[in-house]
PDB file of C-alpha atoms and ligand atoms in Angstrom:
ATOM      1  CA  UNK A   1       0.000   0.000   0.000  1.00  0.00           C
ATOM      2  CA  UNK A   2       1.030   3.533  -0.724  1.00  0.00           C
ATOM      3  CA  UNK A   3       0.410   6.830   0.780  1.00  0.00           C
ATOM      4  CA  UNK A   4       1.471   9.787  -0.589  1.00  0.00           C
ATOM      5  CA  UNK A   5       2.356  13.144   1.155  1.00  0.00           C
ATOM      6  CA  UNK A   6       2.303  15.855  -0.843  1.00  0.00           C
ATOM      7  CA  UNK A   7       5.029  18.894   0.301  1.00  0.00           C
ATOM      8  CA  UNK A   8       5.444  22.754  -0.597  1.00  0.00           C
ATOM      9  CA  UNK A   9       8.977  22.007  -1.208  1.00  0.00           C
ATOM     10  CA  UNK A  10      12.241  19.511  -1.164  1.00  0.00           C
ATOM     11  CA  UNK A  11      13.300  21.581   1.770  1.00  0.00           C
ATOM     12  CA  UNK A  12       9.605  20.007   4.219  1.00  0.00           C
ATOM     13  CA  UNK A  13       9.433  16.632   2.508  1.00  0.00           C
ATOM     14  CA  UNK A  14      13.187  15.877   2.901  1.00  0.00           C
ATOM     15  CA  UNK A  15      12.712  17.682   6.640  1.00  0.00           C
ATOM     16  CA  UNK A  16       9.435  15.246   7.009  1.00  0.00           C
ATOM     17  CA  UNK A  17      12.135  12.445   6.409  1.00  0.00           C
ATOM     18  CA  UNK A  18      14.929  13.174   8.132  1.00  0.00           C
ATOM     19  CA  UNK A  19      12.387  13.485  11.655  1.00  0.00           C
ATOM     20  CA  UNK A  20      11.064   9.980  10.259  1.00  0.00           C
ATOM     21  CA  UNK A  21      13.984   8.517  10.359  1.00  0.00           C
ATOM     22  CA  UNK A  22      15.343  10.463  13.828  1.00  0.00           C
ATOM     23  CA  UNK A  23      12.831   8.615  15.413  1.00  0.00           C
ATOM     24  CA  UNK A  24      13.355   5.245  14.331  1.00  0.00           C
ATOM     25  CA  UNK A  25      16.982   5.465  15.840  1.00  0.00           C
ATOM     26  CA  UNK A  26      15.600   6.995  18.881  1.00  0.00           C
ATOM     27  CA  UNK A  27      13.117   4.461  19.321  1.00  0.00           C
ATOM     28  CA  UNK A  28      15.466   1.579  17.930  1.00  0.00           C
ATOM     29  CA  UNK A  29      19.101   2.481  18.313  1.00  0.00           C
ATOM     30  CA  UNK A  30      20.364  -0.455  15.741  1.00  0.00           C
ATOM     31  CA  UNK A  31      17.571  -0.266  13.631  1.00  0.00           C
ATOM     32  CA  UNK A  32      18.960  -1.310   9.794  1.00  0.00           C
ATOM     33  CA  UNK A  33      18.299   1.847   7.615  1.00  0.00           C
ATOM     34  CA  UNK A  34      18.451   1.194   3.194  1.00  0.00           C
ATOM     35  CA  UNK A  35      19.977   3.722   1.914  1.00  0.00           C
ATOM     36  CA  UNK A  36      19.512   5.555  -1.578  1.00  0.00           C
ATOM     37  CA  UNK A  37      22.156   7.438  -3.775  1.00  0.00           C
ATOM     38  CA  UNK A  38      21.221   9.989  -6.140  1.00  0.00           C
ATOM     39  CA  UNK A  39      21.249  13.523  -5.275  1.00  0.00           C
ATOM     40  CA  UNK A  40      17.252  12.908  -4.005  1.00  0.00           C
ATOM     41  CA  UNK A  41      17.768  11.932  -0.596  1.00  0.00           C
ATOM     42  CA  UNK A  42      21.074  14.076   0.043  1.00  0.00           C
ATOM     43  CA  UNK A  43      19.353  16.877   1.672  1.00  0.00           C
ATOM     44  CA  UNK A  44      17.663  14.482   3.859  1.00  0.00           C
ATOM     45  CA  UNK A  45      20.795  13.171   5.057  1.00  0.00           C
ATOM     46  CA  UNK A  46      22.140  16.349   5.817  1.00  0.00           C
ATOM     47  CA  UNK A  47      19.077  17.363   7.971  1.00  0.00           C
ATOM     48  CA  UNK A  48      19.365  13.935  10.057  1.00  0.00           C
ATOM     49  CA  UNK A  49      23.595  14.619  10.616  1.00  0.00           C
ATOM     50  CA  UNK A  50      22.186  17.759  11.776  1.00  0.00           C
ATOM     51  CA  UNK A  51      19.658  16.452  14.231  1.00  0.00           C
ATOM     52  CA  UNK A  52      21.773  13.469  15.146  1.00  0.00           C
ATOM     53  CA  UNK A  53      24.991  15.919  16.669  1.00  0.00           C
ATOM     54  CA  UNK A  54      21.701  18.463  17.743  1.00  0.00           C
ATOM     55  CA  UNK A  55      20.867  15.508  20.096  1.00  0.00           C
ATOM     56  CA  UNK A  56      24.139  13.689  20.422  1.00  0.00           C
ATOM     57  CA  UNK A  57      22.355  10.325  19.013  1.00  0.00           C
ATOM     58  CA  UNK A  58      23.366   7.113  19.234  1.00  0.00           C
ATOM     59  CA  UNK A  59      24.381   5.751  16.124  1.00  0.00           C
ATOM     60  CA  UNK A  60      27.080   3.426  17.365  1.00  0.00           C
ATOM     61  CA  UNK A  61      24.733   0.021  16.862  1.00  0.00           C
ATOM     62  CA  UNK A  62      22.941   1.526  13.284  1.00  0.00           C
ATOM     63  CA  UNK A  63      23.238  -1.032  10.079  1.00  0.00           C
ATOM     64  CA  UNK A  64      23.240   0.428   6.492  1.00  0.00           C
ATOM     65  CA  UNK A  65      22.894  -1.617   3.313  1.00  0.00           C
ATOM     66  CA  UNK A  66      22.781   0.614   0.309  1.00  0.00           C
ATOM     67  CA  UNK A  67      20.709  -0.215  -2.564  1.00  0.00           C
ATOM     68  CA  UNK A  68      22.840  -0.268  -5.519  1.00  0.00           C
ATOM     69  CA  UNK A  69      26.483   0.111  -6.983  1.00  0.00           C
ATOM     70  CA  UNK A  70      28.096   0.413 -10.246  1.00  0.00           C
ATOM     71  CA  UNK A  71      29.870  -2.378 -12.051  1.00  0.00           C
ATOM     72  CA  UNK A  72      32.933  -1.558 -13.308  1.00  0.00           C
ATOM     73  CA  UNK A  73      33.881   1.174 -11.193  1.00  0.00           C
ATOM     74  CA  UNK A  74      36.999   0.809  -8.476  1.00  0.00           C
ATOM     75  CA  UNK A  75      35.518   1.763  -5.151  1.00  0.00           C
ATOM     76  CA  UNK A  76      37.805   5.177  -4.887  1.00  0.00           C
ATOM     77  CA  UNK A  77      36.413   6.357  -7.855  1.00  0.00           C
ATOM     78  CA  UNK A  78      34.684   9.324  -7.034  1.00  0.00           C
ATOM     79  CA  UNK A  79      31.190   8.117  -8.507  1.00  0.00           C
ATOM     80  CA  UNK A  80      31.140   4.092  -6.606  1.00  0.00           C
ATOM     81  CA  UNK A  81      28.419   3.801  -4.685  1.00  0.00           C
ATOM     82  CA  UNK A  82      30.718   3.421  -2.130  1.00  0.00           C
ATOM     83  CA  UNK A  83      32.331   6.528  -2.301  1.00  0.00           C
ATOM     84  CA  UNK A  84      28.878   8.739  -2.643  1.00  0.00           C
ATOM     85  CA  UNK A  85      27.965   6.584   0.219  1.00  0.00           C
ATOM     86  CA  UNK A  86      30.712   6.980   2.389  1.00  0.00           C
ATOM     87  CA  UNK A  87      30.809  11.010   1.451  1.00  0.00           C
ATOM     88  CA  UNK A  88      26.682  11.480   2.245  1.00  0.00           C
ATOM     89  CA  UNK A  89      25.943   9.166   4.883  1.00  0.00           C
ATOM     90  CA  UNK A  90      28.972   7.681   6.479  1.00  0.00           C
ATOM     91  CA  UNK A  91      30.925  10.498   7.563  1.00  0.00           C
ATOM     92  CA  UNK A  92      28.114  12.880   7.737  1.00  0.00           C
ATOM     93  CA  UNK A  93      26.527  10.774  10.047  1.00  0.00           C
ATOM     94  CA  UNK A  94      29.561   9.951  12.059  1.00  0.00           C
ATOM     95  CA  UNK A  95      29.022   5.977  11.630  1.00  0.00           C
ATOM     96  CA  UNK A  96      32.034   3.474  11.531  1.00  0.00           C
ATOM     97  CA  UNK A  97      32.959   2.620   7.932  1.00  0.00           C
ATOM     98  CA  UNK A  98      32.135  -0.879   8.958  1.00  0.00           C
ATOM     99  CA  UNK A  99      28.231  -0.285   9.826  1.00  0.00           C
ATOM    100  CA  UNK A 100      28.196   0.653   6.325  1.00  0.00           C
ATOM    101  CA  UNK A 101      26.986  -2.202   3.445  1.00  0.00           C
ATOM    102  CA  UNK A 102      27.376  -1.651  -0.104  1.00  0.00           C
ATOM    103  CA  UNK A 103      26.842  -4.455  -2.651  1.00  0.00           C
ATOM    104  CA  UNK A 104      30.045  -5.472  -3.811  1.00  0.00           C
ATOM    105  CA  UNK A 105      30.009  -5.677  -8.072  1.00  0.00           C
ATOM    106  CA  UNK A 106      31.922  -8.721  -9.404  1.00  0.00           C
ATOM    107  CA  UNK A 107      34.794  -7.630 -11.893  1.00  0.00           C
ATOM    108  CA  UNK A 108      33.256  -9.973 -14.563  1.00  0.00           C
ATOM    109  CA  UNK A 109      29.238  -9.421 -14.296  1.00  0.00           C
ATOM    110  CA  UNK A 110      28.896 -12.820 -12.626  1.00  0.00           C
ATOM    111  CA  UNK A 111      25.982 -13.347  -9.739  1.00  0.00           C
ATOM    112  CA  UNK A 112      28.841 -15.027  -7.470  1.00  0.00           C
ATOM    113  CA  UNK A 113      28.745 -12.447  -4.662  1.00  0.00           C
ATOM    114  CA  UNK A 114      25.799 -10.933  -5.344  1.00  0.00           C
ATOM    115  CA  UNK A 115      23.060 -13.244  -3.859  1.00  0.00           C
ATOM    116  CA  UNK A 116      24.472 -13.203  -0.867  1.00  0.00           C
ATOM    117  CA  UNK A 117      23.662  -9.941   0.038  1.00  0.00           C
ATOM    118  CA  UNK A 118      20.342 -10.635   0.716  1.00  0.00           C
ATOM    119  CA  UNK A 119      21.131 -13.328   3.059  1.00  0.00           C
ATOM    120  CA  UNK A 120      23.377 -10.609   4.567  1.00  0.00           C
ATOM    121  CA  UNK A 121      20.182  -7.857   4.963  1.00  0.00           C
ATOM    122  CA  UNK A 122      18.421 -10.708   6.729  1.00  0.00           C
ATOM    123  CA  UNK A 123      21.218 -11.894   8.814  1.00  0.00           C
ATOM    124  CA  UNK A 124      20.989  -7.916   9.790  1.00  0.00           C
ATOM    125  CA  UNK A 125      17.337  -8.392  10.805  1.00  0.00           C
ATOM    126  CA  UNK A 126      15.890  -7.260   8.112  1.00  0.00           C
ATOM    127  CA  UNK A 127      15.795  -3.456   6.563  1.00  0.00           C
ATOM    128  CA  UNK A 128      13.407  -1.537   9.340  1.00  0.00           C
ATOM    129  CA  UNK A 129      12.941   1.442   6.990  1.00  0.00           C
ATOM    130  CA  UNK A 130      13.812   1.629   3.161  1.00  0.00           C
ATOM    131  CA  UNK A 131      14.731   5.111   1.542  1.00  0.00           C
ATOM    132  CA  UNK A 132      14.182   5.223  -2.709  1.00  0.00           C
ATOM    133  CA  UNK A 133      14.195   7.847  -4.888  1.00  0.00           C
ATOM    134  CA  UNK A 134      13.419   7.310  -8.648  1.00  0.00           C
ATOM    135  CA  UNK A 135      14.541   7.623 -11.785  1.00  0.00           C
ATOM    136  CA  UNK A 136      13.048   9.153 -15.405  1.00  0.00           C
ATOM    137  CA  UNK A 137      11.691   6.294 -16.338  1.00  0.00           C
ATOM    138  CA  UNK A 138      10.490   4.930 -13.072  1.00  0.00           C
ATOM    139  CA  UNK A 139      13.722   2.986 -11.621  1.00  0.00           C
ATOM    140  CA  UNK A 140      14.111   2.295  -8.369  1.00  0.00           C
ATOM    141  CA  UNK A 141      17.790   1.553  -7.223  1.00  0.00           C
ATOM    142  CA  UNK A 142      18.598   0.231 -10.591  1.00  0.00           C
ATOM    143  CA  UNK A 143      15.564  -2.050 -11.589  1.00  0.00           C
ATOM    144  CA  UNK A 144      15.302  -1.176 -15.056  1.00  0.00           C
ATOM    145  CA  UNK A 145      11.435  -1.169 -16.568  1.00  0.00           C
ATOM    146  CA  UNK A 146      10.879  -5.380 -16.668  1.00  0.00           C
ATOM    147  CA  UNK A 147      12.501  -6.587 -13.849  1.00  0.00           C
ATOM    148  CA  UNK A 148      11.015  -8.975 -12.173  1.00  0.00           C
ATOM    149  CA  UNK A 149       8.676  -8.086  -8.537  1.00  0.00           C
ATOM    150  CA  UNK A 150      10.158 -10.706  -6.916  1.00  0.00           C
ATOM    151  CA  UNK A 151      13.893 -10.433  -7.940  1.00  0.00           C
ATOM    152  CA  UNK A 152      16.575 -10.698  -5.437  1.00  0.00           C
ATOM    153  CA  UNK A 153      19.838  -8.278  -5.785  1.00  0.00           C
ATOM    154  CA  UNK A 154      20.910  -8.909  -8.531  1.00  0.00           C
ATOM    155  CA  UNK A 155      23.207  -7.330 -11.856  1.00  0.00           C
ATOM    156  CA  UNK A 156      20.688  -5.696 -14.130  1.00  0.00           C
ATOM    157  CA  UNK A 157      21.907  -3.556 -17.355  1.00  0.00           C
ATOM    158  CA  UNK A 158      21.098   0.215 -17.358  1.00  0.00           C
ATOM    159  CA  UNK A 159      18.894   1.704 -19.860  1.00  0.00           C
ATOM    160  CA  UNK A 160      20.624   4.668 -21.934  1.00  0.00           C
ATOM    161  CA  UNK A 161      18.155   7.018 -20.420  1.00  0.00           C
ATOM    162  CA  UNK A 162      19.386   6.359 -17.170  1.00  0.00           C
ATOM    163  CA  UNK A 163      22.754   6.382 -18.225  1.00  0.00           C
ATOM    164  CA  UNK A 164      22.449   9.460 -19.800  1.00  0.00           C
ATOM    165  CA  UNK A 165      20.702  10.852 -16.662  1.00  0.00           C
ATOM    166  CA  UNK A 166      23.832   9.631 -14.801  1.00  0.00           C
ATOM    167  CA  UNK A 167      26.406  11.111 -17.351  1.00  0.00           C
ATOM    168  CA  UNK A 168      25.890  14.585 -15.376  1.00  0.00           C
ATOM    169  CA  UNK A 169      28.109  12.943 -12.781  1.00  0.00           C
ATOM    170  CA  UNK A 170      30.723  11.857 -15.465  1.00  0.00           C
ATOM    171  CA  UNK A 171      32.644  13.253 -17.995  1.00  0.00           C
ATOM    172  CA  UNK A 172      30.411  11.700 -20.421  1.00  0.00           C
ATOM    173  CA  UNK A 173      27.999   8.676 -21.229  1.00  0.00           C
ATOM    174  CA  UNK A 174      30.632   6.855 -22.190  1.00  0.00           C
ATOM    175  CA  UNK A 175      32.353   6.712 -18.953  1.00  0.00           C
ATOM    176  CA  UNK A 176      29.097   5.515 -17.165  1.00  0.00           C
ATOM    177  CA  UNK A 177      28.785   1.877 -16.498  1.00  0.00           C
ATOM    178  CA  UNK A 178      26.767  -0.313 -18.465  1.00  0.00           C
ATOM    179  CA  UNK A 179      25.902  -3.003 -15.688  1.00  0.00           C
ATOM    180  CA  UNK A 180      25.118  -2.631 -12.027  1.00  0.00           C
ATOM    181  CA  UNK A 181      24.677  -4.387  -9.023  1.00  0.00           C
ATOM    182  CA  UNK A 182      21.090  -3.327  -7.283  1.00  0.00           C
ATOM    183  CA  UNK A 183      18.950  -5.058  -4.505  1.00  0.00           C
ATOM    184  CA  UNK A 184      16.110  -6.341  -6.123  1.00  0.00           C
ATOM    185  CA  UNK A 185      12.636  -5.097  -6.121  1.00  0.00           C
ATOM    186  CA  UNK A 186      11.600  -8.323  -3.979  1.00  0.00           C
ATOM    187  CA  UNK A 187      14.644  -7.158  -1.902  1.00  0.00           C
ATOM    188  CA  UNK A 188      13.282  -3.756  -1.387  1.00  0.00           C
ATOM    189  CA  UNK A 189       9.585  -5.246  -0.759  1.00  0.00           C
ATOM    190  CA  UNK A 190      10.685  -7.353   2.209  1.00  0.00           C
ATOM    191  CA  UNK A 191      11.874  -3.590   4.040  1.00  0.00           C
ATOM    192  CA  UNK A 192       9.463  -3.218   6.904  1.00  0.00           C
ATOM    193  CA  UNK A 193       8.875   0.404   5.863  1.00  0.00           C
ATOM    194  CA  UNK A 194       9.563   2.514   2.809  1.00  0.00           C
ATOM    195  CA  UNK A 195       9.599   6.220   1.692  1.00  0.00           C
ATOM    196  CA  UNK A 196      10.341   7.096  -1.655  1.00  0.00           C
ATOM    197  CA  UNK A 197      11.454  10.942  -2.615  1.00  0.00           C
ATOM    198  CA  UNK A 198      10.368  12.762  -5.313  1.00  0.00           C
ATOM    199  CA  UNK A 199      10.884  16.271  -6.265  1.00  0.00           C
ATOM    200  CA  UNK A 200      10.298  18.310  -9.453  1.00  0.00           C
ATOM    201  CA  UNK A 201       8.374  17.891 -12.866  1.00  0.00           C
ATOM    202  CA  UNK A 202      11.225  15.933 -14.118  1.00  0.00           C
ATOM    203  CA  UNK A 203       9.817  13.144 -12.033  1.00  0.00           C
ATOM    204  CA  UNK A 204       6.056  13.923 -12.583  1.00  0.00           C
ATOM    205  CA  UNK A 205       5.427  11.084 -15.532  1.00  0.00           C
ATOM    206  CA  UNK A 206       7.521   8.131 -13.065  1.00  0.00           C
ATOM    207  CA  UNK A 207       5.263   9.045 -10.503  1.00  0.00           C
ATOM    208  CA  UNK A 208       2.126   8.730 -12.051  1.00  0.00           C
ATOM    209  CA  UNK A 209       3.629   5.491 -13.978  1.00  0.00           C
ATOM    210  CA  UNK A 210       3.862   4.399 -10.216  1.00  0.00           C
ATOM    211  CA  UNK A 211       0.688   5.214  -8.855  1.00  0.00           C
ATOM    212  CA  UNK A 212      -1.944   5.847 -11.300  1.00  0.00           C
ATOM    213  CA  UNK A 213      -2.270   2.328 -12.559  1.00  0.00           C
ATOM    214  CA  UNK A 214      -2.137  -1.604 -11.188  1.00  0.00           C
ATOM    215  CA  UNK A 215       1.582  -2.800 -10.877  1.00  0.00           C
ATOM    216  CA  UNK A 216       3.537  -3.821 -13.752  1.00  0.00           C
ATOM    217  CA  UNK A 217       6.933  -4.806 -14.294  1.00  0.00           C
ATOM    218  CA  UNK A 218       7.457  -2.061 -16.956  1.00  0.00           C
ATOM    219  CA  UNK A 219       7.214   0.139 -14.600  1.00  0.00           C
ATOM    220  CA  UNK A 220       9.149  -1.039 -12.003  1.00  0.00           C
ATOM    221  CA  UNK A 221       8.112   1.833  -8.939  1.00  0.00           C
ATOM    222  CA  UNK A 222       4.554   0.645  -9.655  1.00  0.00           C
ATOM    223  CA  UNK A 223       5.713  -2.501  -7.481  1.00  0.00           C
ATOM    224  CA  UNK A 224       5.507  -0.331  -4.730  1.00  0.00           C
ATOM    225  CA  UNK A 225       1.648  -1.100  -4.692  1.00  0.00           C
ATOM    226  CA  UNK A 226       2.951  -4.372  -3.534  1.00  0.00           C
ATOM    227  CA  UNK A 227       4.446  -2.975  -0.157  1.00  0.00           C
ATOM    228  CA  UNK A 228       2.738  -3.621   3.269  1.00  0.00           C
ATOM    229  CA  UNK A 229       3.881   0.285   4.103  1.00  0.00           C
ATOM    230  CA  UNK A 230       5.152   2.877   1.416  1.00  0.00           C
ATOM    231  CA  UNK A 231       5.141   6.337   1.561  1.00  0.00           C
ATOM    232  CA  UNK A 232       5.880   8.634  -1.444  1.00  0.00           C
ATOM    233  CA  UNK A 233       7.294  11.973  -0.221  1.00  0.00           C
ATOM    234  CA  UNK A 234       6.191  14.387  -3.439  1.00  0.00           C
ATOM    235  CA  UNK A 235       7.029  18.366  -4.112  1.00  0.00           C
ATOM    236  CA  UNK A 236       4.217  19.841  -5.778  1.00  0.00           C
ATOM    237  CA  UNK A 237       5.743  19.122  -9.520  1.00  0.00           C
ATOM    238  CA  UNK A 238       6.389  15.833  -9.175  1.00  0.00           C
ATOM    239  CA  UNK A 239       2.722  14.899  -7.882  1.00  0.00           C
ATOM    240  CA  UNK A 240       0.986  16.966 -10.641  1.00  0.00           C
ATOM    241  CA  UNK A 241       0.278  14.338 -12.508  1.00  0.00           C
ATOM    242  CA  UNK A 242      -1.256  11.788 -10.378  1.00  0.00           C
TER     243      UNK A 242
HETATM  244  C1  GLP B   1      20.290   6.452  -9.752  1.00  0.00           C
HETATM  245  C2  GLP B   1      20.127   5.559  -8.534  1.00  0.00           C
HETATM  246  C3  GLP B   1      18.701   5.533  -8.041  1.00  0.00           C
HETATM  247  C4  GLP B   1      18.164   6.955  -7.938  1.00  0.00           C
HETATM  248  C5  GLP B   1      18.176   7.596  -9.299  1.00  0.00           C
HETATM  249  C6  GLP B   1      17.579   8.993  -9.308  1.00  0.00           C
HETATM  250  O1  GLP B   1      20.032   5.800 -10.941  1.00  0.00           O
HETATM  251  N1  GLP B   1      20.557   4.213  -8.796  1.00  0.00           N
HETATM  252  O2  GLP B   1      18.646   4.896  -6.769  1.00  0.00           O
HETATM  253  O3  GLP B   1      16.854   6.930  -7.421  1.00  0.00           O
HETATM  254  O4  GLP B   1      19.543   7.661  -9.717  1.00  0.00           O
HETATM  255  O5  GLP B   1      18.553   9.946  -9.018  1.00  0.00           O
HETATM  256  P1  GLP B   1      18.260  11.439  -8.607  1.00  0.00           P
HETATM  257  O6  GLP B   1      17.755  11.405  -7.212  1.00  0.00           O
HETATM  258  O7  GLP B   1      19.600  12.124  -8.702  1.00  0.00           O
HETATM  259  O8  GLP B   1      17.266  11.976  -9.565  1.00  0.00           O
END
């Protein structure tokens, strides 16, 4: 089931979230948070550091398994996962490198290490609250339009809108991975909780592709119909056409 909360701005929605998740640590000081990259959720993260040293916070017993990560990419490269990880949540947060999961993308495309992080978010306990944002063409993490509801992480290939999208981080399309590494949309419906971000009219087609009609795999944040508790975060623009 989804709810939707529609916001003035980025600046209340992503404040709406970063209180959301404030209180799940307070209440449950190693709760296991999914985290999203993108630059969606970054303002978000900056308003929970804030409220985190604000309060002095535990965050010493926190688990983080990020959603996705580029295949092909060393780790130090600026644009890994595990680098825009470790720059937006990580340090901001003050959390030990080691709290901090990223799926790890085998060198040749293979599934070898991939299943098993899965087994690893469950060993965790299981992810208490699930943060998404979406892309152009209604990806979440990187499930491309027809992948499978019930897929596990997995390596999925990225479409060339999404790459292109993605380019403005590189120096051009060229130098953005083809393949990726992503938790699966099963993965992502097993999260106790989820809030997906959306802001602007560049995400106002996605979000009625996710809402407006049944689920369908070609539009993969349409599966979030399929979650026991969802919440879309909207601006104005990216709700108007829903
Ligand atoms: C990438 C990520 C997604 C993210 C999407 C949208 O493709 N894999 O998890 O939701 O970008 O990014 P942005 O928030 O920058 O629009």
């Amino acid at each position: 089931m989804v709810k939707v909360k529609i916001l003035p701005d980025k600046v209340n929605a992503s404040e709406e979230v970063a209180q959301t998740l404030h209180d799940l640590i307070v209440e449950k000081p190693n709760a296991v948070i999914g985290v999203a990259t993108g630059s969606t959720p970054e303002l978000a993260y900056e308003l929970l550091a804030e409220k985190i040293k604000e309060h002095n916070t535990d965050v010493s017993q926190l688990q983080f398994f990020a959603l996705d990560e580029y295949i092909g990419l060393p780790w130090d490269h600026p644009e890994s996962y595990h680098a825009v990880i470790n720059r937006t949540v990580t340090v901001p947060l003050g959390v030990e490198p080691s709290q901090v999961h990223v799926p790890e993308a085998p060198d040749d495309a293979t599934e070898g290490p991939v299943r098993y992080y899965d087994e690893h978010i469950e060993a965790a306990g299981g992810i208490d609250l699930q943060l998404l944002g979406i892309g152009r063409n209604g990806h979440i993490g990187f499930n491309e339009p027809g992948t499978p509801f019930d897929a596990p992480t997995h390596v999925g290939r990225l479409t060339d809108m999404t790459r292109q999208d993605n380019s403005r981080f590189f120096d051009s399309v060229d130098e953005v991975p083809p393949l990726a590494v992503t938790q699966g949309i099963g993965t992502i419906l097993k999260s106790r909780k989820a809030i997906l971000m959306a802001f602007g009219e560049a995400k106002a087609d996605a979000i009625r592709d996710s809402l407006a009609q049944p689920p369908a795999e070609d539009r993969p944040g349409s599966g979030l119909q399929l979650h026991s508790d969802c919440v879309f975060y909207l601006d104005e623009a990216a709700a108007a056409k829903v």
